XYZ file of C-alpha atoms in Angstrom:
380
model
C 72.495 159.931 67.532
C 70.068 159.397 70.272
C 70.174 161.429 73.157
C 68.147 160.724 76.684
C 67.801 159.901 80.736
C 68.110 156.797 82.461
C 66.866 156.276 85.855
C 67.905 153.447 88.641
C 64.858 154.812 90.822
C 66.321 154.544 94.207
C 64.324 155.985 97.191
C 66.804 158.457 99.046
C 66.675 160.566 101.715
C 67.211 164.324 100.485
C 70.218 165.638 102.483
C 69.004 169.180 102.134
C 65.972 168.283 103.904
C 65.981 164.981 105.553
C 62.657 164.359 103.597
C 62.707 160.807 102.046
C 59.841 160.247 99.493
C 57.331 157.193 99.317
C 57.588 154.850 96.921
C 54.132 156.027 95.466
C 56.050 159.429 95.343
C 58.752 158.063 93.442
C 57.080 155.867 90.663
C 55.185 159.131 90.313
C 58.084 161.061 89.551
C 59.985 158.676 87.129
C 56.714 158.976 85.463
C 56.836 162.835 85.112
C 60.284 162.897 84.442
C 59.987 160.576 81.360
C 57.029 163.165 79.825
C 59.690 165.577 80.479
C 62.159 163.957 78.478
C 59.574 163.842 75.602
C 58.603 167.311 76.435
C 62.519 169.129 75.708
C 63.074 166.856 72.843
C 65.109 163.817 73.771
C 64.743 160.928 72.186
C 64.985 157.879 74.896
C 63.753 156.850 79.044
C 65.371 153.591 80.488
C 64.045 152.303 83.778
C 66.587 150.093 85.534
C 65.193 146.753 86.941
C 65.202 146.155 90.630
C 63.961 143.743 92.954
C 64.846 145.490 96.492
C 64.687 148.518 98.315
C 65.663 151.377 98.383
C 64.590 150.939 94.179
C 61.371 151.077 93.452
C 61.243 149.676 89.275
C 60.904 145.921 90.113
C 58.254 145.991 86.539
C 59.259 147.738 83.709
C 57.114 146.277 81.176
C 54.486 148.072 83.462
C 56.328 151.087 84.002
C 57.174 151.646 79.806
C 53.710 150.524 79.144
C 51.916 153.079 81.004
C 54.535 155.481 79.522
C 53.881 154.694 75.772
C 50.275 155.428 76.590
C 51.445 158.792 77.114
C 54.052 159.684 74.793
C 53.793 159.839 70.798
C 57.356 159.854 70.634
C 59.998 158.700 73.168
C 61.336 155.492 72.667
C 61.312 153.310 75.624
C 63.827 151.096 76.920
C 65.434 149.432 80.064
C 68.772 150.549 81.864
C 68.625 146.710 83.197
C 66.677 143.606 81.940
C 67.828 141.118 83.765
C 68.508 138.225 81.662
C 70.133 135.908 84.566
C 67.275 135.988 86.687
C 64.056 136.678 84.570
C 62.782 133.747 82.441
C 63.619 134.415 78.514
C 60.256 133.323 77.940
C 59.264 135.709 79.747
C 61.198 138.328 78.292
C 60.545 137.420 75.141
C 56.880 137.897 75.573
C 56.608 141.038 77.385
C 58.497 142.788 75.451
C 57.196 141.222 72.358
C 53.773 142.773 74.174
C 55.081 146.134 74.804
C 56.528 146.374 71.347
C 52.811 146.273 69.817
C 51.665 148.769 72.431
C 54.236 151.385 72.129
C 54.233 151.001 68.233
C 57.487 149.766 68.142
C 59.049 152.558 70.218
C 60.938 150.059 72.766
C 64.411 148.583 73.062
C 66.005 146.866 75.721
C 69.378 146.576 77.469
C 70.449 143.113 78.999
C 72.427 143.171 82.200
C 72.987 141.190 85.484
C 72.292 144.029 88.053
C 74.192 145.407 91.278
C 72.573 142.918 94.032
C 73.854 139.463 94.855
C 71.069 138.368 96.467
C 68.607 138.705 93.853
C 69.904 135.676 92.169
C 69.028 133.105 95.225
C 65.486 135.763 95.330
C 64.838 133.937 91.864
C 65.971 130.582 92.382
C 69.776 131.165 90.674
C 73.225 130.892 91.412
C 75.222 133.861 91.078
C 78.327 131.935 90.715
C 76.316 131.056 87.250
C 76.304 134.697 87.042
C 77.768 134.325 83.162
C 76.982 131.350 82.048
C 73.170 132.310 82.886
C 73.652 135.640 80.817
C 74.985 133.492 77.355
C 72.077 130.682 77.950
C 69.101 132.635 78.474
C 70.088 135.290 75.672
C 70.718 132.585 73.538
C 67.107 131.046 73.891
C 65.698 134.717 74.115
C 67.579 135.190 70.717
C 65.630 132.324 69.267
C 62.293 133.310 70.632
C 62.167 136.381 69.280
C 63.284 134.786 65.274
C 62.182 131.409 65.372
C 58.209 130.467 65.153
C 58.805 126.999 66.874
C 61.691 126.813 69.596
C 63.048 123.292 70.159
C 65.199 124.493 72.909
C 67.434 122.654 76.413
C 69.888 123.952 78.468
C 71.427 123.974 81.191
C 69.392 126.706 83.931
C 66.008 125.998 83.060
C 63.435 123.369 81.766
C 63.389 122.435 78.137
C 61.113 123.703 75.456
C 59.043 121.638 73.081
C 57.364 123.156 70.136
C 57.172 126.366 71.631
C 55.570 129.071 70.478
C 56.625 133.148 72.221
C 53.313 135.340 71.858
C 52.748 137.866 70.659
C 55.204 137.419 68.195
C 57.780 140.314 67.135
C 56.558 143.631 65.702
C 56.513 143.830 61.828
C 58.424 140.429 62.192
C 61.574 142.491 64.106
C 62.275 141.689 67.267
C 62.945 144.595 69.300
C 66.915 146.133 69.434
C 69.155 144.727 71.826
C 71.980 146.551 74.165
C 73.946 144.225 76.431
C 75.025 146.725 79.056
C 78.394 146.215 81.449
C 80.466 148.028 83.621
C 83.658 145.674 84.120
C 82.936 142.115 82.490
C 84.652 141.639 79.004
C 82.652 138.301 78.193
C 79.267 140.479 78.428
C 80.925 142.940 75.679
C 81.736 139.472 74.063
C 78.536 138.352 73.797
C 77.267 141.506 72.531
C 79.857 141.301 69.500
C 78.913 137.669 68.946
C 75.159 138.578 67.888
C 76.368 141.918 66.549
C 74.050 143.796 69.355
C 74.826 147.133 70.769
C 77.284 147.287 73.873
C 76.394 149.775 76.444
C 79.192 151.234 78.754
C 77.595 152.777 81.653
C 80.297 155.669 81.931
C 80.236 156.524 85.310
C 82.037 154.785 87.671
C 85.768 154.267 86.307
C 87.952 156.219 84.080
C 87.889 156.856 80.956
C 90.718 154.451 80.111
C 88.557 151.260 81.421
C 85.422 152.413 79.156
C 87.860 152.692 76.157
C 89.318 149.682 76.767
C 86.198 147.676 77.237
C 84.422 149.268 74.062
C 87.953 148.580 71.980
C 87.505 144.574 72.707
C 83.437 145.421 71.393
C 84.591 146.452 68.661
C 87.362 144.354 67.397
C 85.454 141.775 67.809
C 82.328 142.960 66.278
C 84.386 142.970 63.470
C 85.787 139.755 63.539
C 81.971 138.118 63.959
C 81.757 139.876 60.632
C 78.916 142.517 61.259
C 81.005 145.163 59.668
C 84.106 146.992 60.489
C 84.755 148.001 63.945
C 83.981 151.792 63.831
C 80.591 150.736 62.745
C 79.767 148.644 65.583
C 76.514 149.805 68.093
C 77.917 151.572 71.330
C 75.786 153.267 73.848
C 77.140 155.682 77.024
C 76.022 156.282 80.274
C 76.692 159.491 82.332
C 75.667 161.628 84.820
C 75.700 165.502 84.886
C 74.584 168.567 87.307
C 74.292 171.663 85.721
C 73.143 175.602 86.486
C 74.136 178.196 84.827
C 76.906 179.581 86.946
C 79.319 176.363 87.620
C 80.161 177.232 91.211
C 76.322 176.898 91.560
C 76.096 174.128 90.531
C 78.969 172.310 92.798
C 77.837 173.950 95.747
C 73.995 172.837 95.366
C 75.144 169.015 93.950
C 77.905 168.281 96.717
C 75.475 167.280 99.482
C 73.458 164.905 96.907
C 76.628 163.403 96.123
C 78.566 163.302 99.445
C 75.518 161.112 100.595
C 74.894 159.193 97.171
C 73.481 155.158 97.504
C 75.988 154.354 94.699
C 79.121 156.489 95.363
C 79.102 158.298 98.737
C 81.201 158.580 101.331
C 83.886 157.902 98.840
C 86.570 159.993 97.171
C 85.422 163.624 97.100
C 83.473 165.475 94.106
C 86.210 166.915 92.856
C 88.005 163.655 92.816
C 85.101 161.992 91.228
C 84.831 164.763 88.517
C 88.711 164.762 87.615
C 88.636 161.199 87.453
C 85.297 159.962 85.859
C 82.887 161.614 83.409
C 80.748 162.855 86.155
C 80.489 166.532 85.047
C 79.214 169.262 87.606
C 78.734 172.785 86.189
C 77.431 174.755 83.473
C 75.827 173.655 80.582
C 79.080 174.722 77.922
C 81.109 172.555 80.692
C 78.625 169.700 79.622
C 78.897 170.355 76.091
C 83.004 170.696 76.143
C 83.107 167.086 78.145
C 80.336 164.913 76.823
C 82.228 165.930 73.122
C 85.368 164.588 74.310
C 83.804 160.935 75.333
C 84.191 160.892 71.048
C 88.058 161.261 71.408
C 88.145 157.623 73.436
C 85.642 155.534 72.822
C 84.828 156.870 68.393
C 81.928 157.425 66.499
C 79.067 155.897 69.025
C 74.761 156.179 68.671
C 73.473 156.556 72.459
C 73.943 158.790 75.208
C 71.696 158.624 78.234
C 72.433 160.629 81.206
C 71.665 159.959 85.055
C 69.483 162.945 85.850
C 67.530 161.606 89.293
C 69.744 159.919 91.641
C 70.927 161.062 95.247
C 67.586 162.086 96.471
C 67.190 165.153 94.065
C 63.920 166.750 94.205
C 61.768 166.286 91.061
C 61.492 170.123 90.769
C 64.751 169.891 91.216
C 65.247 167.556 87.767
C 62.647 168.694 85.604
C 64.920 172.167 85.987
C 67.709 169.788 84.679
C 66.103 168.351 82.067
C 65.155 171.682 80.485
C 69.099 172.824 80.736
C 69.543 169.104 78.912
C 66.782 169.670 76.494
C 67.018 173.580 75.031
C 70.935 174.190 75.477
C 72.691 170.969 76.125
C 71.259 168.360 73.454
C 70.997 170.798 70.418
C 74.781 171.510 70.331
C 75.635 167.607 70.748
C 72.979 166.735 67.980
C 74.967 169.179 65.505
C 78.270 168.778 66.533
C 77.739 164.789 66.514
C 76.552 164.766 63.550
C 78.764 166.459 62.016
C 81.781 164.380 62.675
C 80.179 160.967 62.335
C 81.409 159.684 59.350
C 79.152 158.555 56.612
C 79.778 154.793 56.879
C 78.886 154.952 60.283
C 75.315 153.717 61.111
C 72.804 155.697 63.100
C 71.284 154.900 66.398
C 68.541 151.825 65.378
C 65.330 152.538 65.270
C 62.318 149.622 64.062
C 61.400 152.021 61.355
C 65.371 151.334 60.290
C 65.248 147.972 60.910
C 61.826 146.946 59.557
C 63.547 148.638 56.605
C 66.660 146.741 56.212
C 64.055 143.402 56.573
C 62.704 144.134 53.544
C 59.890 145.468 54.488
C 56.969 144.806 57.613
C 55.500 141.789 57.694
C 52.489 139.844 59.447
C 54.526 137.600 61.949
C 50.880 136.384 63.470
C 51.515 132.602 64.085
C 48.074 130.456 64.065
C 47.442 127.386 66.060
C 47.443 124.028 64.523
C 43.836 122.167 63.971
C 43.968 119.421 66.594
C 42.015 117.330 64.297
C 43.892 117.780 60.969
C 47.060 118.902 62.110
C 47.379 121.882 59.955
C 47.305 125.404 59.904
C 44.520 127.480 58.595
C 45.409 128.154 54.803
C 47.808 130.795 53.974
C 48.611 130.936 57.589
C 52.448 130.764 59.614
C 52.897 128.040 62.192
């Protein structure tokens, strides 16, 4: 099971101080808290993808790229990609790109975002919202597989004898979450190509997650990618944690009471009681994030919210450490052992370079404009 952080990099205001950091400051910090990660021994950083303030990670490809230079270890991966308003071509390539780089430490999760208006920002309809999601996966799908696309939809232009450079790792295209919070054709979708489906766990009870990773799975099963308990499900969450629990309510409830995503809104203590937020000590952490098991099964990925509300870095670096040395060893054991043989491990490329039969050269070669073919023994 992989453990790790995701971030949403928002730029807010510390309540404890009225100090609001620069953007500079920020992309800094996601920066150090992703060594950090690597550092105390988790295994994953996802960036979220945003195109407005008060975010700062409008590039992730840039972001993950200048991360893989520094890490040996930590796979990289988004917390948004968006598919409905980035061009699969796109996609295709610079993750195809950052894939080579990072040695094949990078996944990606597909989503549609939190902010209307960046669909007319990139020429799109959000009333298209879905139907742009299946389209561009679909051609994103074939980029990644097929050498040649022959490709026309509805949402962009057509392709002609196209070509996606560089091609695929090893000849595997990199591993695929489709991440939702409410919409059961996303977890459709994700079923269809027999992807992982990532529940972001934070906002809703428990009841909605298990219902939405249920429909996942049954139909995982009926796609015919194996039986349902062996389907690909990823978690969000978000914890707070000291030592002493009282601490750690008393020193989160300001972040929270003035959080971007879910201030000004029911109280903590309503929020704890009634969504897998968890504020307190790191056995309190333990006890709940083992229970997520009793709802949703067997599942490969957590990733916990770590840096949101305007927490000082210092402030989650100390967090981290809790995560990495007290929190993440238990979960590893205890995980692992109640998974079930038949159940699959979180993917990895060395895993699925594996089940390919093996790496292969996936270089494609141009065509000789005067004889029309390849050079000998090459792909086209």
């Amino acid at each position: 099971m992989q453990f790790g952080v995701f971030t949403v990099g928002d730029v807010t205001v510390d309540p404890t101080t009225g100090r609001e950091p620069t953007e500079h400051e920020r992309i800094k910090a996601m920066v150090a808290i992703a060594l950090k990660a690597e550092e105390v021994g988790l295994d994953v950083f996802a960036t979220g993808e945003h195109h407005n303030p008060p975010f700062v990670p409008s590039s992730p490809t840039t972001m993950l790229g200048y991360i893989a230079a520094r890490t040996e270890r930590l796979l990289l991966s988004t917390a948004t990609t968006l598919i409905t308003t980035n061009d699969p071509v796109k996609i295709a390539e610079d993750y195809a790109m950052l894939q080579h780089l990072s040695g094949g430490r990078v996944d990606l999760m597909m989503g549609r975002g939190n902010t209307g208006p960046v669909y007319p920002w990139f020429g799109k309809d959000i009333r298209a919202g879905i139907p742009l999601a299946i389209e561009n996966y679909d051609l994103l799908h074939r980029l990644w597989r097929e050498d040649v696309v022959d490709w026309k939809g509805k949402y962009r232009t057509p392709l002609q004898s196209f070509t996606s450079t560089p091609r695929p790792l090893d000849g595997v295209p990199p591993f695929v979450w489709h991440g939702s919070i409410r919409s059961p054709e996303i977890a459709e979708q994700a079923a269809y190509y027999g992807d992982g489906f990532f529940a972001n766990h934070i906002f809703w009870p428990k009841e909605h997650t298990q219902r939405m990773i249920a429909l996942y799975r049954q139909r995982y099963a009926h796609y015919g990618h194996g039986s349902a308990d062996q389907a690909i499900v990823g978690l969000g969450g978000q914890v707070f944690m000291r030592r002493n629990s009282q601490d750690a309510v008393r020193e989160f409830r300001p972040y929270f009471d003035n959080a971007p995503v879910y201030g000004h809104g029911p109280s903590l203590e309503e929020f704890t009681r009634e969504t897998p937020l968890t504020v307190g000590s790191p056995q309190q952490v333990i006890d709940r994030t083992l229970c997520f098991r009793e709802y949703v099964g067997d599942y490969q990925r957590q990733l916990f919210l770590m840096d949101h509300a305007g927490l000082p870095l210092k402030t989650v670096l100390e967090q981290l450490d809790l995560l990495g040395e007290e929190v993440v060893p238990v979960l590893r054991k205890e995980f692992a052992a109640l998974r079930p043989a038949h159940v699959p491990e979180a993917p990895t490329h060395a895993a699925m370079v594996a089940a390919a039969g093996g790496a292969k050269d996936s270089t494609v070669h141009a065509v000789d404009d005067v004889t029309g073919k390849a050079p000998e023994g090459a792909t086209r």
